[in-house]
CSV table of N, CA and C in Angstrom, one decimal:
chain,number,residue,atom,x,y,z
A,1,MET,N,0.9,-1.2,0.0
A,1,MET,CA,0.0,0.0,0.0
A,1,MET,C,0.9,1.2,0.0
A,2,PRO,N,0.7,2.2,-0.9
A,2,PRO,CA,1.5,3.4,-1.0
A,2,PRO,C,1.2,4.3,0.2
A,3,ILE,N,2.2,5.2,0.5
A,3,ILE,CA,2.0,6.2,1.5
A,3,ILE,C,1.0,7.2,1.0
A,4,ARG,N,0.1,7.6,1.8
A,4,ARG,CA,-0.9,8.6,1.5
A,4,ARG,C,-0.4,9.9,2.0
A,5,ILE,N,-0.6,11.0,1.1
A,5,ILE,CA,-0.2,12.3,1.5
A,5,ILE,C,-1.5,13.1,1.8
A,6,ALA,N,-1.5,13.8,2.9
A,6,ALA,CA,-2.7,14.6,3.2
A,6,ALA,C,-2.2,16.0,3.7
A,7,THR,N,-3.1,17.0,3.6
A,7,THR,CA,-2.8,18.4,4.0
A,7,THR,C,-3.8,18.8,5.1
A,8,ARG,N,-3.4,19.6,6.0
A,8,ARG,CA,-4.3,20.0,7.1
A,8,ARG,C,-4.0,21.5,7.3
A,9,ALA,N,-5.1,22.2,7.8
A,9,ALA,CA,-5.0,23.7,8.0
A,9,ALA,C,-5.0,24.0,9.5
A,10,ILE,N,-4.0,24.8,9.9
A,10,ILE,CA,-4.0,25.4,11.2
A,10,ILE,C,-4.6,26.8,11.0
A,11,ILE,N,-5.8,27.0,11.5
A,11,ILE,CA,-6.5,28.2,11.4
A,11,ILE,C,-6.8,28.7,12.8
A,12,VAL,N,-6.1,29.8,13.2
A,12,VAL,CA,-6.3,30.3,14.5
A,12,VAL,C,-6.8,31.8,14.4
A,13,GLU,N,-7.9,32.1,15.0
A,13,GLU,CA,-8.5,33.4,15.1
A,13,GLU,C,-8.9,33.7,16.5
A,14,GLU,N,-8.5,34.9,16.9
A,14,GLU,CA,-8.8,35.4,18.3
A,14,GLU,C,-8.4,34.4,19.3
A,15,GLY,N,-7.3,33.7,19.2
A,15,GLY,CA,-6.8,32.8,20.2
A,15,GLY,C,-7.5,31.4,20.2
A,16,ARG,N,-8.3,31.1,19.1
A,16,ARG,CA,-9.1,29.9,19.0
A,16,ARG,C,-8.7,29.2,17.7
A,17,LEU,N,-8.6,27.8,17.8
A,17,LEU,CA,-8.2,27.0,16.7
A,17,LEU,C,-9.5,26.3,16.1
A,18,LEU,N,-9.6,26.3,14.8
A,18,LEU,CA,-10.7,25.6,14.2
A,18,LEU,C,-10.4,24.1,14.1
A,19,ILE,N,-11.3,23.3,14.6
A,19,ILE,CA,-11.1,21.8,14.5
A,19,ILE,C,-12.4,21.2,13.9
A,20,VAL,N,-12.3,20.0,13.4
A,20,VAL,CA,-13.5,19.3,12.8
A,20,VAL,C,-13.4,17.9,13.3
A,21,ASN,N,-14.6,17.2,13.3
A,21,ASN,CA,-14.6,15.8,13.6
A,21,ASN,C,-13.8,15.0,12.6
A,22,ALA,N,-13.1,14.0,13.2
A,22,ALA,CA,-12.1,13.2,12.3
A,22,ALA,C,-12.8,12.1,11.6
A,23,TRP,N,-13.9,11.5,12.1
A,23,TRP,CA,-14.6,10.4,11.6
A,23,TRP,C,-16.1,10.7,11.4
A,24,ALA,N,-16.6,10.1,10.3
A,24,ALA,CA,-18.1,10.3,10.1
A,24,ALA,C,-19.0,9.7,11.2
A,25,ASP,N,-18.5,8.7,11.8
A,25,ASP,CA,-19.3,8.0,12.9
A,25,ASP,C,-19.4,9.0,14.1
A,26,PRO,N,-20.6,9.4,14.4
A,26,PRO,CA,-20.8,10.4,15.5
A,26,PRO,C,-20.4,9.9,16.9
A,27,SER,N,-20.3,8.6,17.0
A,27,SER,CA,-19.9,8.0,18.3
A,27,SER,C,-18.4,8.2,18.6
A,28,VAL,N,-17.6,8.5,17.5
A,28,VAL,CA,-16.2,8.7,17.7
A,28,VAL,C,-16.0,10.2,17.9
A,29,GLN,N,-15.4,10.5,19.1
A,29,GLN,CA,-15.2,11.9,19.5
A,29,GLN,C,-13.8,12.4,19.2
A,30,LEU,N,-13.2,12.0,18.1
A,30,LEU,CA,-11.9,12.4,17.8
A,30,LEU,C,-11.9,13.7,16.9
A,31,TRP,N,-11.1,14.7,17.2
A,31,TRP,CA,-11.1,16.0,16.5
A,31,TRP,C,-9.7,16.1,15.8
A,32,CYS,N,-9.7,16.9,14.8
A,32,CYS,CA,-8.5,17.2,14.0
A,32,CYS,C,-8.6,18.5,13.3
A,33,ALA,N,-7.5,19.0,12.7
A,33,ALA,CA,-7.6,20.2,11.9
A,33,ALA,C,-8.2,19.8,10.5
A,34,PRO,N,-8.9,20.8,9.9
A,34,PRO,CA,-9.6,20.5,8.6
A,34,PRO,C,-8.5,20.2,7.6
A,35,GLY,N,-8.9,19.4,6.6
A,35,GLY,CA,-8.0,19.0,5.5
A,35,GLY,C,-8.3,17.6,5.1
A,36,GLY,N,-7.4,17.1,4.2
A,36,GLY,CA,-7.6,15.7,3.8
A,36,GLY,C,-6.6,15.3,2.7
A,37,GLY,N,-6.9,14.2,2.1
A,37,GLY,CA,-6.0,13.6,1.1
A,37,GLY,C,-5.7,14.5,-0.1
A,38,ALA,N,-4.4,14.5,-0.5
A,38,ALA,CA,-4.0,15.3,-1.7
A,38,ALA,C,-4.3,14.5,-3.0
A,39,GLU,N,-4.8,15.2,-3.9
A,39,GLU,CA,-5.1,14.7,-5.3
A,39,GLU,C,-3.9,14.9,-6.2
A,40,MET,N,-3.6,14.0,-7.0
A,40,MET,CA,-2.5,14.1,-8.0
A,40,MET,C,-2.7,15.3,-8.9
A,41,HIS,N,-1.6,15.9,-9.3
A,41,HIS,CA,-1.5,17.0,-10.3
A,41,HIS,C,-2.1,18.3,-9.8
A,42,SER,N,-2.2,18.4,-8.5
A,42,SER,CA,-2.6,19.6,-7.8
A,42,SER,C,-1.6,19.9,-6.7
A,43,SER,N,-1.2,21.2,-6.5
A,43,SER,CA,-0.3,21.5,-5.5
A,43,SER,C,-0.9,21.2,-4.1
A,44,LEU,N,0.0,21.0,-3.1
A,44,LEU,CA,-0.5,20.8,-1.7
A,44,LEU,C,-1.3,22.0,-1.2
A,45,PRO,N,-0.9,23.3,-1.5
A,45,PRO,CA,-1.8,24.4,-1.0
A,45,PRO,C,-3.1,24.4,-1.8
A,46,ALA,N,-3.2,24.0,-3.0
A,46,ALA,CA,-4.5,24.0,-3.8
A,46,ALA,C,-5.3,22.9,-3.2
A,47,ASN,N,-4.7,21.7,-2.9
A,47,ASN,CA,-5.5,20.6,-2.3
A,47,ASN,C,-6.1,21.0,-1.0
A,48,LEU,N,-5.2,21.7,-0.2
A,48,LEU,CA,-5.7,22.1,1.2
A,48,LEU,C,-6.8,23.1,1.1
A,49,ALA,N,-6.7,24.1,0.2
A,49,ALA,CA,-7.8,25.1,0.1
A,49,ALA,C,-9.1,24.4,-0.3
A,50,ARG,N,-9.0,23.5,-1.2
A,50,ARG,CA,-10.2,22.7,-1.7
A,50,ARG,C,-10.8,22.0,-0.5
A,51,GLU,N,-10.0,21.2,0.2
A,51,GLU,CA,-10.4,20.4,1.4
A,51,GLU,C,-11.1,21.3,2.5
A,52,VAL,N,-10.4,22.4,2.8
A,52,VAL,CA,-11.0,23.3,3.8
A,52,VAL,C,-12.3,23.8,3.4
A,53,HIS,N,-12.5,24.2,2.1
A,53,HIS,CA,-13.8,24.7,1.7
A,53,HIS,C,-14.8,23.6,1.7
A,54,GLU,N,-14.5,22.4,1.3
A,54,GLU,CA,-15.4,21.3,1.3
A,54,GLU,C,-15.9,21.0,2.7
A,55,GLU,N,-15.0,21.0,3.7
A,55,GLU,CA,-15.3,20.6,5.1
A,55,GLU,C,-15.9,21.8,5.9
A,56,THR,N,-15.6,23.0,5.6
A,56,THR,CA,-16.0,24.1,6.5
A,56,THR,C,-16.8,25.2,5.8
A,57,GLY,N,-16.7,25.3,4.4
A,57,GLY,CA,-17.3,26.4,3.7
A,57,GLY,C,-16.4,27.7,3.7
A,58,LEU,N,-15.3,27.6,4.3
A,58,LEU,CA,-14.4,28.7,4.3
A,58,LEU,C,-13.4,28.8,3.1
A,59,THR,N,-13.1,30.0,2.7
A,59,THR,CA,-12.0,30.2,1.7
A,59,THR,C,-10.8,30.6,2.5
A,60,VAL,N,-9.7,30.0,2.3
A,60,VAL,CA,-8.5,30.3,3.1
A,60,VAL,C,-7.3,30.7,2.2
A,61,LYS,N,-6.4,31.5,2.7
A,61,LYS,CA,-5.1,31.7,2.1
A,61,LYS,C,-4.2,30.7,2.8
A,62,VAL,N,-3.5,29.9,2.1
A,62,VAL,CA,-2.6,28.9,2.6
A,62,VAL,C,-1.2,29.6,2.8
A,63,GLY,N,-0.7,29.5,4.0
A,63,GLY,CA,0.6,30.0,4.3
A,63,GLY,C,1.7,29.0,4.4
A,64,LEU,N,2.6,29.2,5.3
A,64,LEU,CA,3.8,28.3,5.4
A,64,LEU,C,3.5,27.0,6.1
A,65,PRO,N,4.2,25.9,5.8
A,65,PRO,CA,4.1,24.7,6.6
A,65,PRO,C,4.5,24.9,8.0
A,66,CYS,N,3.9,24.1,8.9
A,66,CYS,CA,4.3,24.3,10.3
A,66,CYS,C,4.4,22.9,11.1
A,67,LEU,N,4.0,21.8,10.4
A,67,LEU,CA,4.1,20.5,11.1
A,67,LEU,C,4.0,19.4,10.0
A,68,VAL,N,4.9,18.4,10.2
A,68,VAL,CA,4.8,17.2,9.4
A,68,VAL,C,4.5,16.1,10.4
A,69,ASN,N,3.4,15.3,10.1
A,69,ASN,CA,3.0,14.3,11.0
A,69,ASN,C,2.8,13.0,10.2
A,70,GLU,N,3.2,11.9,10.8
A,70,GLU,CA,3.0,10.6,10.2
A,70,GLU,C,2.1,9.7,11.1
A,71,TYR,N,1.1,9.1,10.4
A,71,TYR,CA,0.3,8.1,11.1
A,71,TYR,C,0.6,6.7,10.5
A,72,HIS,N,0.5,5.7,11.3
A,72,HIS,CA,0.7,4.4,10.7
A,72,HIS,C,-0.2,3.4,11.5
A,73,GLU,N,-0.6,2.4,10.8
A,73,GLU,CA,-1.4,1.3,11.4
A,73,GLU,C,-0.8,0.0,10.8
A,74,GLU,N,0.1,-0.6,11.6
A,74,GLU,CA,0.8,-1.8,11.1
A,74,GLU,C,-0.1,-2.9,10.6
A,75,GLU,N,-1.2,-3.1,11.3
A,75,GLU,CA,-2.0,-4.2,11.0
A,75,GLU,C,-2.6,-4.1,9.6
A,76,THR,N,-2.9,-2.9,9.1
A,76,THR,CA,-3.6,-2.7,7.8
A,76,THR,C,-2.6,-2.2,6.8
A,77,GLY,N,-1.4,-1.8,7.2
A,77,GLY,CA,-0.5,-1.3,6.2
A,77,GLY,C,-0.7,0.2,5.9
A,78,PHE,N,-1.7,0.8,6.6
A,78,PHE,CA,-2.0,2.3,6.3
A,78,PHE,C,-0.8,3.1,6.9
A,79,HIS,N,-0.4,4.1,6.0
A,79,HIS,CA,0.7,5.0,6.4
A,79,HIS,C,0.3,6.3,5.7
A,80,GLN,N,0.1,7.4,6.5
A,80,GLN,CA,-0.2,8.7,6.0
A,80,GLN,C,0.8,9.7,6.5
A,81,VAL,N,1.2,10.6,5.6
A,81,VAL,CA,2.0,11.7,5.9
A,81,VAL,C,1.2,12.9,5.8
A,82,GLU,N,1.0,13.7,6.8
A,82,GLU,CA,0.2,14.9,6.8
A,82,GLU,C,1.2,16.2,6.9
A,83,ILE,N,0.9,17.1,6.0
A,83,ILE,CA,1.6,18.4,6.1
A,83,ILE,C,0.6,19.5,6.5
A,84,PHE,N,0.9,20.1,7.6
A,84,PHE,CA,0.0,21.1,8.2
A,84,PHE,C,0.6,22.5,7.7
A,85,PHE,N,-0.3,23.4,7.3
A,85,PHE,CA,0.0,24.7,6.9
A,85,PHE,C,-0.8,25.7,7.7
A,86,ARG,N,-0.1,26.8,8.1
A,86,ARG,CA,-0.8,27.9,8.7
A,86,ARG,C,-1.7,28.6,7.6
A,87,CYS,N,-2.9,28.8,8.0
A,87,CYS,CA,-3.9,29.4,7.0
A,87,CYS,C,-4.6,30.6,7.7
A,88,SER,N,-5.1,31.4,6.8
A,88,SER,CA,-6.0,32.5,7.3
A,88,SER,C,-7.3,32.5,6.5
A,89,VAL,N,-8.4,32.9,7.1
A,89,VAL,CA,-9.7,32.9,6.4
A,89,VAL,C,-9.8,34.2,5.6
A,90,ILE,N,-10.1,34.1,4.4
A,90,ILE,CA,-10.3,35.3,3.5
A,90,ILE,C,-11.8,35.5,3.1
A,91,ALA,N,-12.6,34.4,3.3
A,91,ALA,CA,-14.0,34.6,3.0
A,91,ALA,C,-14.8,33.5,3.7
A,92,GLY,N,-16.0,33.8,4.1
A,92,GLY,CA,-16.9,32.8,4.7
A,92,GLY,C,-16.9,32.8,6.2
A,93,GLU,N,-17.8,32.0,6.8
A,93,GLU,CA,-17.9,31.8,8.2
A,93,GLU,C,-18.3,30.4,8.5
A,94,VAL,N,-17.9,29.9,9.7
A,94,VAL,CA,-18.3,28.5,10.0
A,94,VAL,C,-19.8,28.5,10.4
A,95,ARG,N,-20.5,27.6,9.7
A,95,ARG,CA,-22.0,27.5,9.9
A,95,ARG,C,-22.3,26.1,10.2
A,96,GLU,N,-23.3,25.9,11.1
A,96,GLU,CA,-23.8,24.6,11.5
A,96,GLU,C,-24.4,23.8,10.3
A,97,ASP,N,-25.0,24.6,9.4
A,97,ASP,CA,-25.8,23.9,8.3
A,97,ASP,C,-24.9,23.6,7.1
A,98,TRP,N,-23.6,23.9,7.1
A,98,TRP,CA,-22.7,23.5,6.0
A,98,TRP,C,-22.6,22.0,5.8
A,99,GLN,N,-22.7,21.6,4.6
A,99,GLN,CA,-22.7,20.2,4.2
A,99,GLN,C,-21.4,19.8,3.5
A,100,ASP,N,-20.6,18.9,4.1
A,100,ASP,CA,-19.4,18.4,3.5
A,100,ASP,C,-19.9,17.4,2.4
A,101,PRO,N,-19.4,17.7,1.1
A,101,PRO,CA,-19.9,16.8,0.1
A,101,PRO,C,-19.6,15.3,0.3
A,102,GLU,N,-18.5,15.0,1.0
A,102,GLU,CA,-18.2,13.6,1.3
A,102,GLU,C,-18.9,13.1,2.5
A,103,ARG,N,-19.6,14.0,3.2
A,103,ARG,CA,-20.4,13.6,4.4
A,103,ARG,C,-19.5,13.0,5.6
A,104,VAL,N,-18.2,13.4,5.6
A,104,VAL,CA,-17.4,13.0,6.7
A,104,VAL,C,-17.4,14.0,7.8
A,105,VAL,N,-17.2,15.3,7.5
A,105,VAL,CA,-17.2,16.3,8.5
A,105,VAL,C,-18.6,16.8,8.7
A,106,THR,N,-19.1,16.6,10.0
A,106,THR,CA,-20.4,17.1,10.3
A,106,THR,C,-20.4,18.1,11.5
A,107,ARG,N,-19.2,18.2,12.1
A,107,ARG,CA,-19.1,19.1,13.3
A,107,ARG,C,-17.8,19.9,13.1
A,108,ARG,N,-18.0,21.2,13.4
A,108,ARG,CA,-16.8,22.1,13.4
A,108,ARG,C,-16.9,23.0,14.6
A,109,ARG,N,-15.8,23.3,15.2
A,109,ARG,CA,-15.8,24.2,16.4
A,109,ARG,C,-14.5,24.9,16.5
A,110,TRP,N,-14.6,26.1,17.1
A,110,TRP,CA,-13.4,26.9,17.5
A,110,TRP,C,-13.1,26.6,19.0
A,111,VAL,N,-11.8,26.3,19.3
A,111,VAL,CA,-11.4,26.0,20.6
A,111,VAL,C,-10.2,26.8,21.1
A,112,THR,N,-10.2,27.1,22.4
A,112,THR,CA,-9.0,27.7,23.0
A,112,THR,C,-8.0,26.6,23.3
A,113,PRO,N,-6.8,26.9,23.6
A,113,PRO,CA,-5.8,25.9,24.0
A,113,PRO,C,-6.3,25.0,25.2
A,114,ASP,N,-6.9,25.6,26.2
A,114,ASP,CA,-7.5,24.9,27.3
A,114,ASP,C,-8.6,23.9,26.9
A,115,GLU,N,-9.5,24.4,26.0
A,115,GLU,CA,-10.6,23.5,25.5
A,115,GLU,C,-10.0,22.4,24.7
A,116,LEU,N,-9.0,22.6,23.9
A,116,LEU,CA,-8.4,21.6,23.0
A,116,LEU,C,-7.8,20.5,23.9
A,117,ALA,N,-7.2,20.9,25.0
A,117,ALA,CA,-6.6,20.0,25.9
A,117,ALA,C,-7.6,19.0,26.5
A,118,THR,N,-8.8,19.3,26.6
A,118,THR,CA,-9.8,18.4,27.2
A,118,THR,C,-10.5,17.5,26.2
A,119,LEU,N,-10.1,17.7,24.9
A,119,LEU,CA,-10.8,16.9,23.8
A,119,LEU,C,-9.8,15.9,23.3
A,120,GLU,N,-10.3,14.7,22.9
A,120,GLU,CA,-9.5,13.7,22.2
A,120,GLU,C,-9.2,14.3,20.8
A,121,HIS,N,-7.9,14.4,20.4
A,121,HIS,CA,-7.5,15.0,19.1
A,121,HIS,C,-6.3,14.4,18.6
A,122,LYS,N,-6.0,14.6,17.3
A,122,LYS,CA,-4.8,14.1,16.7
A,122,LYS,C,-4.4,15.2,15.7
A,123,PRO,N,-3.1,15.4,15.5
A,123,PRO,CA,-2.0,14.7,16.2
A,123,PRO,C,-1.9,15.2,17.7
A,124,ASP,N,-1.1,14.5,18.5
A,124,ASP,CA,-1.0,14.9,19.9
A,124,ASP,C,-0.4,16.3,20.0
A,125,SER,N,0.5,16.7,19.0
A,125,SER,CA,1.1,18.0,19.1
A,125,SER,C,0.3,19.1,18.5
A,126,LEU,N,-0.9,18.9,18.1
A,126,LEU,CA,-1.7,19.9,17.5
A,126,LEU,C,-1.8,21.2,18.2
A,127,GLY,N,-2.1,21.2,19.5
A,127,GLY,CA,-2.2,22.4,20.3
A,127,GLY,C,-0.8,23.2,20.4
A,128,GLN,N,0.2,22.4,20.6
A,128,GLN,CA,1.5,23.0,20.7
A,128,GLN,C,1.9,23.7,19.5
A,129,VAL,N,1.7,23.1,18.3
A,129,VAL,CA,2.0,23.8,17.0
A,129,VAL,C,1.1,24.9,16.7
A,130,ALA,N,-0.2,24.7,16.9
A,130,ALA,CA,-1.2,25.7,16.6
A,130,ALA,C,-1.0,27.0,17.3
A,131,PHE,N,-0.7,26.9,18.6
A,131,PHE,CA,-0.6,28.1,19.4
A,131,PHE,C,0.8,28.6,19.7
A,132,SER,N,1.7,28.1,18.9
A,132,SER,CA,3.1,28.7,18.9
A,132,SER,C,3.5,29.1,17.5
A,133,ARG,N,4.6,29.5,17.3
A,133,ARG,CA,5.1,29.9,15.9
A,133,ARG,C,6.1,28.9,15.4
A,134,GLY,N,6.3,27.8,16.1
A,134,GLY,CA,7.4,26.9,15.7
A,134,GLY,C,7.0,25.9,14.6
A,135,PHE,N,7.9,25.0,14.3
A,135,PHE,CA,7.6,23.9,13.4
A,135,PHE,C,7.8,22.6,14.1
A,136,GLY,N,7.0,21.6,13.8
A,136,GLY,CA,7.0,20.4,14.4
A,136,GLY,C,7.1,19.2,13.5
A,137,TYR,N,7.6,18.1,14.0
A,137,TYR,CA,7.6,16.8,13.3
A,137,TYR,C,7.2,15.7,14.3
A,138,ASP,N,6.2,14.9,13.9
A,138,ASP,CA,5.8,13.8,14.7
A,138,ASP,C,6.0,12.5,13.9
A,139,PRO,N,7.0,11.7,14.3
A,139,PRO,CA,7.3,10.5,13.5
A,139,PRO,C,6.4,9.3,13.9
A,140,LEU,N,5.7,8.7,13.0
A,140,LEU,CA,5.0,7.5,13.2
A,140,LEU,C,4.1,7.4,14.4
A,141,GLU,N,3.2,8.3,14.5
A,141,GLU,CA,2.2,8.4,15.5
A,141,GLU,C,1.1,7.3,15.2
A,142,PRO,N,0.7,6.5,16.2
A,142,PRO,CA,-0.3,5.5,15.9
A,142,PRO,C,-1.6,6.1,15.5
A,143,LEU,N,-2.3,5.5,14.6
A,143,LEU,CA,-3.6,6.0,14.2
A,143,LEU,C,-4.6,5.8,15.3
A,144,ALA,N,-5.5,6.7,15.6
A,144,ALA,CA,-6.5,6.6,16.6
A,144,ALA,C,-7.8,6.3,16.0
A,145,ARG,N,-8.5,5.4,16.6
A,145,ARG,CA,-9.9,5.1,16.1
A,145,ARG,C,-10.8,5.0,17.3
C-alpha cells in the first residue's frame, strides 16, 4: 500500500483553533484540523484550500508549513504523511448547516488551548504547534480510532 499524502489547515483566530470531527461516525469523538488527502496533479496548497472549503465552507489563504506528522497502522499497512500549513480565512464563516460533500465532517468548532486539551484530538502535538510559531515533526504516531 503506498504512503498517502494529506494536508491540514492550522487556522487560529482570536486565540481559538478551528477543528473538525475526524470520523463520520458520530460516536467517535476524535477531533483534528480540517483538511484531507491530496489529489495528484494539484499542489499541496491547492489541495488544502479545496479540502478546507469542502469541510467548512471557508475560503483560506494557505501560508507556510508548520508541522509534518506521520500516522501508521501496522495491521492494515496504512501510512499517511500529513503536512500542516498555517492558514487565514479570507471569506466565509463557520456555519452549522454547512454540508461536507463527502459527508465525513459534520461538526466544526473553535477551541482555545485549554478547551483543546480536554478533547481527544490528533495529532498529539496539534495544540503546541497551533498556538506557537514553531515547526514540528511527529514521526510514526499510531492511528487513533
